[in-house]
mmCIF file of C-alpha atoms in Angstrom:
data_model
loop_
_atom_site.group_PDB
_atom_site.id
_atom_site.type_symbol
_atom_site.label_atom_id
_atom_site.label_comp_id
_atom_site.label_asym_id
_atom_site.label_seq_id
_atom_site.Cartn_x
_atom_site.Cartn_y
_atom_site.Cartn_z
ATOM 1 C CA MET P 887 64.951 -132.796 -50.743
ATOM 2 C CA LYS P 888 64.514 -129.367 -49.222
ATOM 3 C CA VAL P 889 67.135 -127.828 -46.931
ATOM 4 C CA VAL P 890 66.585 -124.659 -44.874
ATOM 5 C CA LEU P 891 69.623 -122.876 -43.451
ATOM 6 C CA LEU P 892 68.249 -122.015 -40.025
ATOM 7 C CA GLY P 893 71.458 -120.231 -39.075
ATOM 8 C CA THR P 894 74.868 -119.743 -40.658
ATOM 9 C CA ALA P 895 77.049 -118.341 -37.856
ATOM 10 C CA ALA P 896 79.478 -120.050 -35.519
ATOM 11 C CA GLY P 897 79.021 -120.094 -31.746
ATOM 12 C CA GLY P 898 77.736 -116.811 -30.377
ATOM 13 C CA GLY P 899 76.182 -115.691 -33.667
ATOM 14 C CA VAL P 900 76.802 -112.358 -35.340
ATOM 15 C CA PRO P 901 77.013 -110.004 -33.572
ATOM 16 C CA GLN P 902 78.428 -111.845 -30.599
ATOM 17 C CA TRP P 903 77.148 -110.298 -27.396
ATOM 18 C CA ASN P 904 80.581 -109.454 -25.974
ATOM 19 C CA CYS P 905 82.471 -108.629 -29.156
ATOM 20 C CA ALA P 906 83.107 -105.293 -30.876
ATOM 21 C CA CYS P 907 85.184 -106.647 -33.767
ATOM 22 C CA GLY P 908 84.686 -105.187 -37.238
ATOM 23 C CA PRO P 909 81.854 -107.447 -38.462
ATOM 24 C CA CYS P 910 80.001 -107.287 -35.119
ATOM 25 C CA ALA P 911 80.195 -103.500 -35.095
ATOM 26 C CA ALA P 912 79.024 -103.372 -38.711
ATOM 27 C CA VAL P 913 75.945 -105.447 -37.851
ATOM 28 C CA ARG P 914 75.099 -103.159 -34.941
ATOM 29 C CA ARG P 915 75.366 -100.157 -37.281
ATOM 30 C CA GLY P 916 72.947 -101.833 -39.679
ATOM 31 C CA GLU P 917 75.585 -102.290 -42.390
ATOM 32 C CA LEU P 918 75.556 -106.099 -42.335
ATOM 33 C CA SER P 919 72.796 -108.582 -41.600
ATOM 34 C CA PRO P 920 72.850 -110.450 -38.276
ATOM 35 C CA ARG P 921 73.236 -114.213 -38.321
ATOM 36 C CA LEU P 922 71.967 -116.889 -35.942
ATOM 37 C CA GLN P 923 74.011 -119.893 -34.918
ATOM 38 C CA ASP P 924 74.456 -122.675 -37.432
ATOM 39 C CA GLY P 925 71.902 -125.400 -38.088
ATOM 40 C CA LEU P 926 69.755 -126.923 -40.830
ATOM 41 C CA ALA P 927 66.243 -128.267 -41.274
ATOM 42 C CA VAL P 928 65.811 -130.963 -43.937
ATOM 43 C CA SER P 929 62.850 -132.824 -45.409
ATOM 44 C CA GLY P 930 62.340 -135.345 -48.148
ATOM 45 C CA ASP P 931 58.583 -134.901 -48.435
ATOM 46 C CA GLY P 932 57.818 -131.438 -47.013
ATOM 47 C CA VAL P 933 55.911 -133.044 -44.139
ATOM 48 C CA SER P 934 58.493 -134.675 -41.890
ATOM 49 C CA TRP P 935 61.347 -132.366 -40.940
ATOM 50 C CA TRP P 936 64.657 -133.108 -39.246
ATOM 51 C CA LEU P 937 67.020 -130.686 -37.561
ATOM 52 C CA LEU P 938 70.748 -130.987 -38.086
ATOM 53 C CA ASN P 939 72.150 -129.673 -34.820
ATOM 54 C CA ALA P 940 70.138 -127.688 -32.302
ATOM 55 C CA SER P 941 71.635 -124.292 -31.586
ATOM 56 C CA PRO P 942 70.834 -121.985 -28.647
ATOM 57 C CA ASP P 943 68.928 -119.877 -31.216
ATOM 58 C CA LEU P 944 66.550 -122.710 -32.063
ATOM 59 C CA ARG P 945 63.363 -121.076 -30.740
ATOM 60 C CA LEU P 946 63.894 -118.072 -33.001
ATOM 61 C CA GLN P 947 64.771 -120.329 -35.926
ATOM 62 C CA LEU P 948 61.651 -122.440 -35.547
ATOM 63 C CA ALA P 949 59.475 -119.334 -35.333
ATOM 64 C CA ALA P 950 61.089 -117.848 -38.455
ATOM 65 C CA THR P 951 60.525 -120.993 -40.584
ATOM 66 C CA PRO P 952 56.866 -121.546 -41.592
ATOM 67 C CA ALA P 953 57.485 -125.168 -42.592
ATOM 68 C CA LEU P 954 58.415 -125.916 -38.962
ATOM 69 C CA HIS P 955 55.397 -124.242 -37.365
ATOM 70 C CA PRO P 956 53.129 -126.488 -35.258
ATOM 71 C CA GLY P 957 49.800 -127.889 -36.443
ATOM 72 C CA PRO P 958 47.258 -128.985 -37.468
ATOM 73 C CA GLY P 959 46.554 -130.046 -33.898
ATOM 74 C CA PRO P 960 47.415 -127.713 -31.015
ATOM 75 C CA ARG P 961 50.518 -129.755 -30.098
ATOM 76 C CA ASP P 962 51.391 -131.359 -33.452
ATOM 77 C CA THR P 963 54.818 -130.575 -34.899
ATOM 78 C CA PRO P 964 56.464 -131.436 -38.220
ATOM 79 C CA VAL P 965 59.805 -131.803 -36.402
ATOM 80 C CA ARG P 966 60.574 -135.495 -36.088
ATOM 81 C CA GLY P 967 63.972 -135.243 -34.446
ATOM 82 C CA VAL P 968 67.572 -134.088 -34.517
ATOM 83 C CA LEU P 969 70.851 -135.284 -36.006
ATOM 84 C CA LEU P 970 73.911 -134.088 -34.082
ATOM 85 C CA THR P 971 77.290 -133.673 -35.753
ATOM 86 C CA ASP P 972 79.074 -133.313 -32.394
ATOM 87 C CA ALA P 973 78.562 -132.512 -28.721
ATOM 88 C CA GLU P 974 79.512 -128.815 -28.776
ATOM 89 C CA LEU P 975 77.243 -126.556 -26.713
ATOM 90 C CA ASP P 976 76.555 -124.443 -29.800
ATOM 91 C CA HIS P 977 75.024 -127.505 -31.463
ATOM 92 C CA THR P 978 73.216 -129.130 -28.540
ATOM 93 C CA LEU P 979 71.806 -126.480 -26.177
ATOM 94 C CA GLY P 980 68.768 -126.114 -28.425
ATOM 95 C CA LEU P 981 67.681 -129.606 -27.400
ATOM 96 C CA LEU P 982 66.402 -128.016 -24.190
ATOM 97 C CA THR P 983 64.069 -125.849 -26.275
ATOM 98 C CA LEU P 984 62.433 -129.019 -27.599
ATOM 99 C CA ARG P 985 61.683 -130.449 -24.141
ATOM 100 C CA GLY P 986 58.155 -131.649 -23.669
ATOM 101 C CA ALA P 987 57.691 -132.840 -27.264
ATOM 102 C CA PRO P 988 57.135 -136.612 -26.963
ATOM 103 C CA GLY P 989 58.561 -139.099 -29.429
ATOM 104 C CA LEU P 990 61.431 -137.060 -30.835
ATOM 105 C CA ARG P 991 64.409 -139.039 -32.105
ATOM 106 C CA VAL P 992 67.969 -137.861 -31.645
ATOM 107 C CA HIS P 993 70.704 -139.451 -33.764
ATOM 108 C CA ALA P 994 74.324 -138.973 -32.708
ATOM 109 C CA PRO P 995 77.674 -140.791 -32.474
ATOM 110 C CA ALA P 996 78.334 -142.856 -29.342
ATOM 111 C CA THR P 997 80.784 -140.276 -27.993
ATOM 112 C CA VAL P 998 78.183 -137.532 -28.260
ATOM 113 C CA LEU P 999 75.459 -139.596 -26.609
ATOM 114 C CA HIS P 1000 77.838 -140.280 -23.730
ATOM 115 C CA ALA P 1001 78.828 -136.616 -23.363
ATOM 116 C CA LEU P 1002 75.152 -135.642 -23.231
ATOM 117 C CA GLY P 1003 74.350 -138.115 -20.451
ATOM 118 C CA GLU P 1004 73.292 -135.521 -17.884
ATOM 119 C CA THR P 1005 71.378 -133.490 -20.477
ATOM 120 C CA ARG P 1006 69.551 -136.619 -21.586
ATOM 121 C CA ALA P 1007 68.527 -137.338 -18.008
ATOM 122 C CA VAL P 1008 67.074 -133.836 -17.684
ATOM 123 C CA LEU P 1009 65.163 -134.089 -20.962
ATOM 124 C CA GLU P 1010 63.769 -137.520 -20.150
ATOM 125 C CA SER P 1011 61.997 -136.024 -17.131
ATOM 126 C CA TYR P 1012 59.921 -133.917 -19.571
ATOM 127 C CA ALA P 1013 59.132 -136.382 -22.367
ATOM 128 C CA GLU P 1014 60.169 -139.765 -23.668
ATOM 129 C CA TRP P 1015 62.637 -139.432 -26.516
ATOM 130 C CA ARG P 1016 64.464 -142.078 -28.516
ATOM 131 C CA TRP P 1017 68.242 -141.721 -28.644
ATOM 132 C CA ARG P 1018 69.827 -143.526 -31.589
ATOM 133 C CA GLN P 1019 73.535 -144.255 -31.921
ATOM 134 C CA VAL P 1020 74.956 -143.342 -35.317
ATOM 135 C CA GLU P 1021 77.497 -145.820 -36.650
ATOM 136 C CA PRO P 1022 80.168 -144.570 -39.063
ATOM 137 C CA GLU P 1023 79.384 -145.185 -42.721
ATOM 138 C CA GLN P 1024 76.192 -147.116 -41.958
ATOM 139 C CA THR P 1025 73.175 -145.668 -43.753
ATOM 140 C CA PHE P 1026 69.852 -145.232 -41.974
ATOM 141 C CA ALA P 1027 66.471 -143.921 -43.113
ATOM 142 C CA LEU P 1028 64.527 -140.934 -41.833
ATOM 143 C CA ASP P 1029 60.784 -140.352 -41.906
ATOM 144 C CA GLY P 1030 60.081 -138.492 -45.125
ATOM 145 C CA GLY P 1031 62.218 -140.711 -47.323
ATOM 146 C CA LEU P 1032 65.762 -139.436 -46.826
ATOM 147 C CA GLU P 1033 68.760 -141.709 -46.303
ATOM 148 C CA VAL P 1034 71.591 -140.554 -44.045
ATOM 149 C CA THR P 1035 75.181 -141.671 -43.633
ATOM 150 C CA ALA P 1036 77.633 -140.301 -41.072
ATOM 151 C CA PHE P 1037 81.333 -139.971 -41.818
ATOM 152 C CA PRO P 1038 83.868 -139.284 -39.034
ATOM 153 C CA VAL P 1039 85.871 -136.111 -39.687
ATOM 154 C CA SER P 1040 87.479 -135.164 -36.367
ATOM 155 C CA GLY P 1041 88.331 -136.332 -32.869
ATOM 156 C CA LYS P 1042 87.989 -132.829 -31.411
ATOM 157 C CA ARG P 1043 86.120 -132.960 -28.088
ATOM 158 C CA PRO P 1044 84.057 -130.130 -26.637
ATOM 159 C CA ARG P 1045 85.821 -128.299 -23.844
ATOM 160 C CA TYR P 1046 83.484 -129.620 -21.142
ATOM 161 C CA ALA P 1047 84.325 -133.215 -22.183
ATOM 162 C CA GLY P 1048 88.073 -132.722 -22.320
ATOM 163 C CA GLU P 1049 88.645 -135.213 -19.499
ATOM 164 C CA SER P 1050 86.328 -137.855 -20.937
ATOM 165 C CA THR P 1051 87.845 -141.318 -21.185
ATOM 166 C CA VAL P 1052 85.532 -142.283 -24.048
ATOM 167 C CA GLU P 1053 87.442 -142.953 -27.243
ATOM 168 C CA GLY P 1054 86.082 -142.654 -30.749
ATOM 169 C CA HIS P 1055 84.947 -140.147 -33.303
ATOM 170 C CA TRP P 1056 83.631 -136.926 -31.774
ATOM 171 C CA VAL P 1057 82.668 -135.062 -34.958
ATOM 172 C CA VAL P 1058 80.896 -136.374 -38.038
ATOM 173 C CA ALA P 1059 79.713 -135.041 -41.369
ATOM 174 C CA TYR P 1060 76.335 -136.139 -42.718
ATOM 175 C CA ARG P 1061 75.576 -137.264 -46.259
ATOM 176 C CA LEU P 1062 71.867 -136.776 -46.978
ATOM 177 C CA HIS P 1063 70.502 -138.701 -49.968
ATOM 178 C CA ASP P 1064 67.075 -138.446 -51.563
ATOM 179 C CA PRO P 1065 66.559 -141.781 -53.364
ATOM 180 C CA ARG P 1066 63.626 -140.366 -55.344
ATOM 181 C CA THR P 1067 65.673 -137.655 -57.029
ATOM 182 C CA GLY P 1068 69.181 -138.977 -56.505
ATOM 183 C CA GLY P 1069 70.077 -135.661 -54.861
ATOM 184 C CA ILE P 1070 72.891 -135.576 -52.304
ATOM 185 C CA VAL P 1071 73.682 -132.902 -49.706
ATOM 186 C CA LEU P 1072 76.863 -133.012 -47.637
ATOM 187 C CA TYR P 1073 76.859 -131.158 -44.301
ATOM 188 C CA ALA P 1074 80.152 -130.686 -42.459
ATOM 189 C CA PRO P 1075 80.130 -127.571 -40.254
ATOM 190 C CA CYS P 1076 83.228 -128.668 -38.304
ATOM 191 C CA LEU P 1077 86.408 -129.707 -40.110
ATOM 192 C CA ALA P 1078 89.633 -129.839 -38.150
ATOM 193 C CA GLY P 1079 91.389 -131.123 -41.259
ATOM 194 C CA TRP P 1080 90.641 -132.458 -44.738
ATOM 195 C CA PRO P 1081 90.201 -136.179 -43.981
ATOM 196 C CA LEU P 1082 91.269 -138.972 -46.267
ATOM 197 C CA GLY P 1083 88.394 -139.699 -48.641
ATOM 198 C CA PHE P 1084 86.634 -136.383 -48.025
ATOM 199 C CA ASP P 1085 87.263 -135.335 -51.631
ATOM 200 C CA ASP P 1086 85.110 -138.252 -52.744
ATOM 201 C CA LEU P 1087 82.248 -137.109 -50.498
ATOM 202 C CA VAL P 1088 82.398 -133.590 -51.910
ATOM 203 C CA ALA P 1089 82.682 -134.827 -55.496
ATOM 204 C CA GLU P 1090 79.484 -136.902 -55.366
ATOM 205 C CA ALA P 1091 77.391 -134.186 -53.719
ATOM 206 C CA ASP P 1092 75.029 -131.833 -55.467
ATOM 207 C CA VAL P 1093 75.421 -129.366 -52.584
ATOM 208 C CA ALA P 1094 78.213 -129.246 -50.001
ATOM 209 C CA LEU P 1095 77.633 -127.111 -46.888
ATOM 210 C CA LEU P 1096 81.038 -126.839 -45.269
ATOM 211 C CA ASP P 1097 82.917 -125.322 -42.359
ATOM 212 C CA GLY P 1098 83.766 -121.689 -43.079
ATOM 213 C CA THR P 1099 84.327 -120.644 -39.461
ATOM 214 C CA PHE P 1100 87.534 -118.686 -40.023
ATOM 215 C CA TYR P 1101 89.008 -117.178 -43.146
ATOM 216 C CA ALA P 1102 92.649 -117.235 -42.004
ATOM 217 C CA PRO P 1103 94.685 -119.051 -39.312
ATOM 218 C CA SER P 1104 95.400 -115.871 -37.325
ATOM 219 C CA GLU P 1105 91.975 -114.288 -37.755
ATOM 220 C CA MET P 1106 90.736 -114.220 -34.160
ATOM 221 C CA GLY P 1107 93.936 -112.671 -32.830
ATOM 222 C CA THR P 1108 93.934 -110.014 -35.545
ATOM 223 C CA ALA P 1109 90.250 -109.151 -35.058
ATOM 224 C CA THR P 1110 90.107 -109.183 -31.253
ATOM 225 C CA GLY P 1111 93.659 -108.407 -30.145
ATOM 226 C CA ARG P 1112 93.779 -111.641 -28.164
ATOM 227 C CA THR P 1113 96.268 -114.167 -29.444
ATOM 228 C CA GLY P 1114 95.948 -117.922 -29.119
ATOM 229 C CA GLY P 1115 92.984 -120.241 -28.943
ATOM 230 C CA GLN P 1116 91.870 -120.394 -32.562
ATOM 231 C CA SER P 1117 94.032 -123.357 -33.534
ATOM 232 C CA ALA P 1118 92.504 -125.487 -30.752
ATOM 233 C CA MET P 1119 88.929 -124.891 -31.874
ATOM 234 C CA GLY P 1120 88.950 -127.570 -34.576
ATOM 235 C CA HIS P 1121 88.135 -125.505 -37.654
ATOM 236 C CA LEU P 1122 90.274 -125.552 -40.784
ATOM 237 C CA PRO P 1123 90.377 -121.983 -42.174
ATOM 238 C CA ILE P 1124 89.028 -121.066 -45.603
ATOM 239 C CA THR P 1125 92.547 -120.335 -46.845
ATOM 240 C CA HIS P 1126 93.185 -124.091 -46.459
ATOM 241 C CA THR P 1127 89.868 -125.433 -47.764
ATOM 242 C CA LEU P 1128 89.281 -123.127 -50.720
ATOM 243 C CA PRO P 1129 92.047 -124.744 -52.817
ATOM 244 C CA GLU P 1130 90.416 -128.115 -52.107
ATOM 245 C CA LEU P 1131 86.995 -126.864 -53.169
ATOM 246 C CA ARG P 1132 88.353 -125.423 -56.414
ATOM 247 C CA ARG P 1133 88.761 -129.022 -57.602
ATOM 248 C CA HIS P 1134 84.974 -129.520 -57.556
ATOM 249 C CA PRO P 1135 83.419 -126.810 -59.762
ATOM 250 C CA HIS P 1136 80.435 -129.015 -60.618
ATOM 251 C CA VAL P 1137 79.301 -129.038 -56.966
ATOM 252 C CA ARG P 1138 77.358 -126.199 -55.373
ATOM 253 C CA ARG P 1139 79.699 -125.275 -52.512
ATOM 254 C CA VAL P 1140 78.518 -123.152 -49.584
ATOM 255 C CA TYR P 1141 80.434 -121.977 -46.531
ATOM 256 C CA THR P 1142 78.495 -121.970 -43.275
ATOM 257 C CA HIS P 1143 79.279 -121.803 -39.527
ATOM 258 C CA LEU P 1144 80.905 -118.376 -40.029
ATOM 259 C CA ASN P 1145 82.626 -116.872 -37.010
ATOM 260 C CA ASN P 1146 81.789 -113.291 -36.080
ATOM 261 C CA THR P 1147 85.387 -112.296 -36.935
ATOM 262 C CA ASN P 1148 85.263 -113.695 -40.464
ATOM 263 C CA PRO P 1149 85.719 -110.974 -43.131
ATOM 264 C CA VAL P 1150 83.687 -112.925 -45.709
ATOM 265 C CA LEU P 1151 80.618 -111.785 -43.775
ATOM 266 C CA ASP P 1152 81.055 -108.506 -45.662
ATOM 267 C CA PRO P 1153 80.080 -108.981 -49.342
ATOM 268 C CA ALA P 1154 82.297 -106.007 -50.226
ATOM 269 C CA SER P 1155 85.438 -107.504 -48.675
ATOM 270 C CA ALA P 1156 88.396 -108.777 -50.669
ATOM 271 C CA GLU P 1157 88.058 -112.124 -48.887
ATOM 272 C CA HIS P 1158 84.457 -112.493 -50.012
ATOM 273 C CA ALA P 1159 85.545 -111.674 -53.560
ATOM 274 C CA LYS P 1160 88.092 -114.503 -53.438
ATOM 275 C CA ILE P 1161 85.576 -117.159 -52.500
ATOM 276 C CA ARG P 1162 83.089 -115.807 -55.043
ATOM 277 C CA GLU P 1163 85.768 -115.993 -57.751
ATOM 278 C CA ALA P 1164 86.232 -119.664 -56.826
ATOM 279 C CA GLY P 1165 82.493 -120.262 -57.248
ATOM 280 C CA VAL P 1166 81.835 -120.776 -53.534
ATOM 281 C CA GLU P 1167 78.857 -119.110 -51.835
ATOM 282 C CA VAL P 1168 77.881 -117.605 -48.508
ATOM 283 C CA LEU P 1169 74.098 -117.744 -48.109
ATOM 284 C CA PRO P 1170 71.909 -115.803 -45.648
ATOM 285 C CA ASP P 1171 69.981 -117.268 -42.768
ATOM 286 C CA GLY P 1172 66.686 -118.696 -43.995
ATOM 287 C CA ALA P 1173 67.996 -119.609 -47.437
ATOM 288 C CA VAL P 1174 66.324 -122.677 -48.977
ATOM 289 C CA VAL P 1175 68.203 -125.203 -51.094
ATOM 290 C CA GLU P 1176 66.363 -127.859 -53.098
ATOM 291 C CA VAL P 1177 68.059 -130.936 -54.533
#
């Protein structure tokens, strides 16, 4: 299994267009590398590729990844479809970039499919797609040989769906299994808490790509001077998850979905040193992981 980190930043990317916090300013000065919004591309055979989430930066991400370039025919694409972890705009707006490509398959929980009802109607006027409901803990196969299982991790709804009457799991993590190699990748870019049984998912993985949005609970207020809001965003800070990850030294552990305020963006920071000491990584956009 091959995994490409198309982007590693939280919503807005780094730098965020309207933010002059420390990391954003450092990127603009050329001191840190910019980061696009979070998403993966995965393949079991190097031919059929699947996107995990579709960020607003998707056009740039597709262009920057040779394995996802079109061909051999003028309208052929190796992209077979998308797996959505949730209905957040940062993870779904990129679907509009894919309009006009017939036959794509989109897998998502029932809550997410419902929230995207109007978006689906727009996209269906461009090309016929297949929308597949993901059932918790029920494994399904992807073209290219991978097996996927979704595990509910949060009930956090996107802001635009706050009044939705639909009940159920709004955020899932995906377990990607390559039956030919036995390799397992766990992808959970949104963790509002550390769910019961999540330790078992991390323990069996070869690679765990996990929510590293914020380093500390008060980070956004400290970095931007605006208090409030962070706790409602549904992201457990690194100070809470790092002790959990220390229990799994045999697993390759990677933080992704990094907010523009997060000090671990700076490799010279004390916070980055702490996660490195624990054996946890922060990888750049475009990094490739093979399992």
